[in-house]
PDB file of C-alpha atoms in Angstrom:
ATOM      1  CA  UNK A   1       0.000   0.000   0.000  1.00  0.00           C
ATOM      2  CA  UNK A   2       1.379   3.466  -0.888  1.00  0.00           C
ATOM      3  CA  UNK A   3       1.958   5.964   1.871  1.00  0.00           C
ATOM      4  CA  UNK A   4      -0.171   9.102   1.926  1.00  0.00           C
ATOM      5  CA  UNK A   5       2.388  11.889   1.778  1.00  0.00           C
ATOM      6  CA  UNK A   6       0.036  14.749   0.984  1.00  0.00           C
ATOM      7  CA  UNK A   7      -1.934  17.007   3.274  1.00  0.00           C
ATOM      8  CA  UNK A   8      -5.384  15.837   2.216  1.00  0.00           C
ATOM      9  CA  UNK A   9      -7.659  15.133  -0.667  1.00  0.00           C
ATOM     10  CA  UNK A  10     -10.107  17.036  -2.810  1.00  0.00           C
ATOM     11  CA  UNK A  11     -12.304  18.048   0.117  1.00  0.00           C
ATOM     12  CA  UNK A  12      -9.394  19.966   1.630  1.00  0.00           C
ATOM     13  CA  UNK A  13      -8.768  21.717  -1.680  1.00  0.00           C
ATOM     14  CA  UNK A  14     -12.480  22.521  -1.959  1.00  0.00           C
ATOM     15  CA  UNK A  15     -12.396  24.259   1.429  1.00  0.00           C
ATOM     16  CA  UNK A  16      -9.974  26.922   0.209  1.00  0.00           C
ATOM     17  CA  UNK A  17     -12.168  29.877  -0.619  1.00  0.00           C
ATOM     18  CA  UNK A  18     -10.017  32.964  -0.867  1.00  0.00           C
ATOM     19  CA  UNK A  19     -12.124  35.217   1.396  1.00  0.00           C
ATOM     20  CA  UNK A  20     -15.039  35.544  -1.018  1.00  0.00           C
ATOM     21  CA  UNK A  21     -17.241  37.440   1.401  1.00  0.00           C
ATOM     22  CA  UNK A  22     -15.025  40.471   1.872  1.00  0.00           C
ATOM     23  CA  UNK A  23     -15.598  43.545  -0.295  1.00  0.00           C
ATOM     24  CA  UNK A  24     -13.369  43.959  -3.304  1.00  0.00           C
ATOM     25  CA  UNK A  25     -12.770  46.930  -5.525  1.00  0.00           C
ATOM     26  CA  UNK A  26     -15.095  47.251  -8.516  1.00  0.00           C
ATOM     27  CA  UNK A  27     -13.226  46.405 -11.718  1.00  0.00           C
ATOM     28  CA  UNK A  28     -14.241  48.275 -14.877  1.00  0.00           C
ATOM     29  CA  UNK A  29     -13.544  47.130 -18.428  1.00  0.00           C
ATOM     30  CA  UNK A  30     -10.395  48.174 -20.253  1.00  0.00           C
ATOM     31  CA  UNK A  31      -9.273  47.957 -23.887  1.00  0.00           C
ATOM     32  CA  UNK A  32      -9.859  44.483 -25.281  1.00  0.00           C
ATOM     33  CA  UNK A  33     -12.428  43.634 -22.614  1.00  0.00           C
ATOM     34  CA  UNK A  34     -16.216  43.609 -22.620  1.00  0.00           C
ATOM     35  CA  UNK A  35     -19.092  42.971 -20.222  1.00  0.00           C
ATOM     36  CA  UNK A  36     -21.235  39.926 -20.970  1.00  0.00           C
ATOM     37  CA  UNK A  37     -24.177  38.015 -19.563  1.00  0.00           C
ATOM     38  CA  UNK A  38     -23.943  34.222 -19.494  1.00  0.00           C
ATOM     39  CA  UNK A  39     -26.672  32.628 -21.600  1.00  0.00           C
ATOM     40  CA  UNK A  40     -25.916  28.978 -20.821  1.00  0.00           C
ATOM     41  CA  UNK A  41     -23.183  26.763 -19.487  1.00  0.00           C
ATOM     42  CA  UNK A  42     -21.746  24.307 -21.973  1.00  0.00           C
ATOM     43  CA  UNK A  43     -19.479  22.212 -19.761  1.00  0.00           C
ATOM     44  CA  UNK A  44     -15.747  21.617 -20.080  1.00  0.00           C
ATOM     45  CA  UNK A  45     -15.042  25.080 -18.659  1.00  0.00           C
ATOM     46  CA  UNK A  46     -16.953  26.891 -21.385  1.00  0.00           C
ATOM     47  CA  UNK A  47     -20.092  28.983 -21.591  1.00  0.00           C
ATOM     48  CA  UNK A  48     -22.089  30.891 -24.151  1.00  0.00           C
ATOM     49  CA  UNK A  49     -22.410  34.593 -23.360  1.00  0.00           C
ATOM     50  CA  UNK A  50     -24.093  37.585 -24.935  1.00  0.00           C
ATOM     51  CA  UNK A  51     -21.713  40.522 -24.866  1.00  0.00           C
ATOM     52  CA  UNK A  52     -22.970  44.051 -24.339  1.00  0.00           C
ATOM     53  CA  UNK A  53     -21.869  44.992 -27.874  1.00  0.00           C
ATOM     54  CA  UNK A  54     -24.527  42.563 -29.167  1.00  0.00           C
ATOM     55  CA  UNK A  55     -22.289  39.644 -30.161  1.00  0.00           C
ATOM     56  CA  UNK A  56     -22.883  36.108 -28.893  1.00  0.00           C
ATOM     57  CA  UNK A  57     -19.524  34.558 -28.001  1.00  0.00           C
ATOM     58  CA  UNK A  58     -18.216  31.204 -26.840  1.00  0.00           C
ATOM     59  CA  UNK A  59     -16.328  31.941 -23.624  1.00  0.00           C
ATOM     60  CA  UNK A  60     -13.641  29.892 -21.922  1.00  0.00           C
ATOM     61  CA  UNK A  61     -13.364  30.073 -18.121  1.00  0.00           C
ATOM     62  CA  UNK A  62      -9.756  30.720 -17.160  1.00  0.00           C
ATOM     63  CA  UNK A  63      -7.930  28.183 -15.021  1.00  0.00           C
ATOM     64  CA  UNK A  64      -7.665  30.454 -11.978  1.00  0.00           C
ATOM     65  CA  UNK A  65     -11.468  30.595 -11.792  1.00  0.00           C
ATOM     66  CA  UNK A  66     -12.142  26.985 -12.800  1.00  0.00           C
ATOM     67  CA  UNK A  67     -13.756  25.032  -9.899  1.00  0.00           C
ATOM     68  CA  UNK A  68     -13.274  28.011  -7.566  1.00  0.00           C
ATOM     69  CA  UNK A  69     -15.725  30.623  -8.868  1.00  0.00           C
ATOM     70  CA  UNK A  70     -19.033  29.081  -9.894  1.00  0.00           C
ATOM     71  CA  UNK A  71     -20.676  30.700 -12.900  1.00  0.00           C
ATOM     72  CA  UNK A  72     -24.351  30.167 -13.728  1.00  0.00           C
ATOM     73  CA  UNK A  73     -26.688  31.331 -16.477  1.00  0.00           C
ATOM     74  CA  UNK A  74     -27.632  34.977 -16.042  1.00  0.00           C
ATOM     75  CA  UNK A  75     -24.397  36.040 -14.324  1.00  0.00           C
ATOM     76  CA  UNK A  76     -22.604  39.204 -15.423  1.00  0.00           C
ATOM     77  CA  UNK A  77     -18.958  38.526 -16.307  1.00  0.00           C
ATOM     78  CA  UNK A  78     -16.008  40.462 -17.683  1.00  0.00           C
ATOM     79  CA  UNK A  79     -14.566  38.784 -20.780  1.00  0.00           C
ATOM     80  CA  UNK A  80     -11.296  39.370 -22.546  1.00  0.00           C
ATOM     81  CA  UNK A  81     -11.763  39.592 -26.301  1.00  0.00           C
ATOM     82  CA  UNK A  82      -9.429  37.776 -28.650  1.00  0.00           C
ATOM     83  CA  UNK A  83      -7.957  39.848 -31.448  1.00  0.00           C
ATOM     84  CA  UNK A  84      -7.558  36.786 -33.672  1.00  0.00           C
ATOM     85  CA  UNK A  85     -11.006  35.194 -32.998  1.00  0.00           C
ATOM     86  CA  UNK A  86     -13.986  37.502 -32.728  1.00  0.00           C
ATOM     87  CA  UNK A  87     -16.507  34.771 -31.864  1.00  0.00           C
ATOM     88  CA  UNK A  88     -14.547  33.526 -28.819  1.00  0.00           C
ATOM     89  CA  UNK A  89     -13.577  35.192 -25.542  1.00  0.00           C
ATOM     90  CA  UNK A  90     -12.110  34.372 -22.129  1.00  0.00           C
ATOM     91  CA  UNK A  91     -13.934  34.910 -18.825  1.00  0.00           C
ATOM     92  CA  UNK A  92     -11.704  37.085 -16.658  1.00  0.00           C
ATOM     93  CA  UNK A  93     -13.973  37.973 -13.741  1.00  0.00           C
ATOM     94  CA  UNK A  94     -17.426  37.173 -12.403  1.00  0.00           C
ATOM     95  CA  UNK A  95     -19.288  40.081 -10.847  1.00  0.00           C
ATOM     96  CA  UNK A  96     -21.215  39.517  -7.617  1.00  0.00           C
ATOM     97  CA  UNK A  97     -24.894  40.607  -7.760  1.00  0.00           C
ATOM     98  CA  UNK A  98     -24.270  43.836  -5.847  1.00  0.00           C
ATOM     99  CA  UNK A  99     -21.339  44.682  -8.129  1.00  0.00           C
ATOM    100  CA  UNK A 100     -23.531  44.090 -11.192  1.00  0.00           C
ATOM    101  CA  UNK A 101     -26.151  46.475  -9.776  1.00  0.00           C
ATOM    102  CA  UNK A 102     -23.438  49.081  -9.254  1.00  0.00           C
ATOM    103  CA  UNK A 103     -22.258  48.657 -12.861  1.00  0.00           C
ATOM    104  CA  UNK A 104     -25.823  49.206 -14.054  1.00  0.00           C
ATOM    105  CA  UNK A 105     -26.148  52.279 -11.839  1.00  0.00           C
ATOM    106  CA  UNK A 106     -22.891  53.725 -13.214  1.00  0.00           C
ATOM    107  CA  UNK A 107     -24.195  53.289 -16.762  1.00  0.00           C
ATOM    108  CA  UNK A 108     -21.673  50.616 -17.759  1.00  0.00           C
ATOM    109  CA  UNK A 109     -24.439  48.089 -18.471  1.00  0.00           C
ATOM    110  CA  UNK A 110     -27.456  48.966 -20.640  1.00  0.00           C
ATOM    111  CA  UNK A 111     -30.814  49.491 -18.957  1.00  0.00           C
ATOM    112  CA  UNK A 112     -32.487  46.488 -20.621  1.00  0.00           C
ATOM    113  CA  UNK A 113     -30.105  43.995 -18.989  1.00  0.00           C
ATOM    114  CA  UNK A 114     -31.873  41.831 -16.412  1.00  0.00           C
ATOM    115  CA  UNK A 115     -29.587  41.209 -13.469  1.00  0.00           C
ATOM    116  CA  UNK A 116     -31.431  39.204 -10.852  1.00  0.00           C
ATOM    117  CA  UNK A 117     -32.964  36.557 -13.069  1.00  0.00           C
ATOM    118  CA  UNK A 118     -31.625  33.027 -13.291  1.00  0.00           C
ATOM    119  CA  UNK A 119     -32.049  32.948 -17.052  1.00  0.00           C
ATOM    120  CA  UNK A 120     -30.430  35.452 -19.338  1.00  0.00           C
ATOM    121  CA  UNK A 121     -33.244  36.838 -21.437  1.00  0.00           C
ATOM    122  CA  UNK A 122     -32.708  40.502 -20.885  1.00  0.00           C
ATOM    123  CA  UNK A 123     -31.279  41.376 -24.269  1.00  0.00           C
ATOM    124  CA  UNK A 124     -34.395  40.665 -26.310  1.00  0.00           C
ATOM    125  CA  UNK A 125     -37.638  41.959 -24.830  1.00  0.00           C
ATOM    126  CA  UNK A 126     -40.226  39.847 -26.615  1.00  0.00           C
ATOM    127  CA  UNK A 127     -42.156  38.380 -23.686  1.00  0.00           C
ATOM    128  CA  UNK A 128     -43.498  41.598 -22.153  1.00  0.00           C
ATOM    129  CA  UNK A 129     -46.779  41.391 -20.180  1.00  0.00           C
ATOM    130  CA  UNK A 130     -46.823  37.580 -20.205  1.00  0.00           C
ATOM    131  CA  UNK A 131     -46.550  37.215 -16.441  1.00  0.00           C
ATOM    132  CA  UNK A 132     -49.911  35.388 -16.154  1.00  0.00           C
ATOM    133  CA  UNK A 133     -48.437  31.909 -15.792  1.00  0.00           C
ATOM    134  CA  UNK A 134     -50.454  31.034 -12.706  1.00  0.00           C
ATOM    135  CA  UNK A 135     -53.972  29.634 -12.430  1.00  0.00           C
ATOM    136  CA  UNK A 136     -56.429  31.444 -10.218  1.00  0.00           C
ATOM    137  CA  UNK A 137     -59.143  29.383  -8.530  1.00  0.00           C
ATOM    138  CA  UNK A 138     -62.336  30.624  -6.996  1.00  0.00           C
ATOM    139  CA  UNK A 139     -63.576  29.408  -3.619  1.00  0.00           C
ATOM    140  CA  UNK A 140     -66.224  27.126  -5.182  1.00  0.00           C
ATOM    141  CA  UNK A 141     -63.556  25.321  -7.225  1.00  0.00           C
ATOM    142  CA  UNK A 142     -61.495  24.602  -4.136  1.00  0.00           C
ATOM    143  CA  UNK A 143     -64.517  23.218  -2.268  1.00  0.00           C
ATOM    144  CA  UNK A 144     -65.197  20.716  -5.080  1.00  0.00           C
ATOM    145  CA  UNK A 145     -61.689  19.282  -4.794  1.00  0.00           C
TER     146      UNK A 145
END
C-alpha cells in the first residue's frame, strides 16, 4: 500500500475559498475587454455569453477561476476579447450581484439587462406582459376538490 504523503484530498482543496465574502474593488472594463451576460453553461469550462456589444460569443473560463468561482446562467462577467477570434472570448472575472447592480447604476451596463434573473433573457424583450403563468381558482372550485 502506498503511503499518503500529501496534506489531504479534494475536500481539503475545496475548502480553500479565498475570502469571497469580503468587499473587493469594482473592476471596470479596459481595452480588449467587454461585459457579458452568461446565456448557458456548456461544460468543459466553457459557456455561451451575450456581450454588451450585441455579439454572442463562446467563452472559456480561465484556469484560476475553474472550480473556484461558480458561474451560472444569467451572471454578469467580464470577458477578454481575442484579437484573432472575434466569436470567442475568455472569462476574466465574475461580478457579484451587488457589483452588477453598481455597474448598471454607473451606466456601464445597458438598462435592458436583467440582473437578478436566473435565465439570461434581458437582451431581447419579446415576452413583455406575459406574467400570467399562474392559475387562479375561486372558492367554489377549491370546495369541489
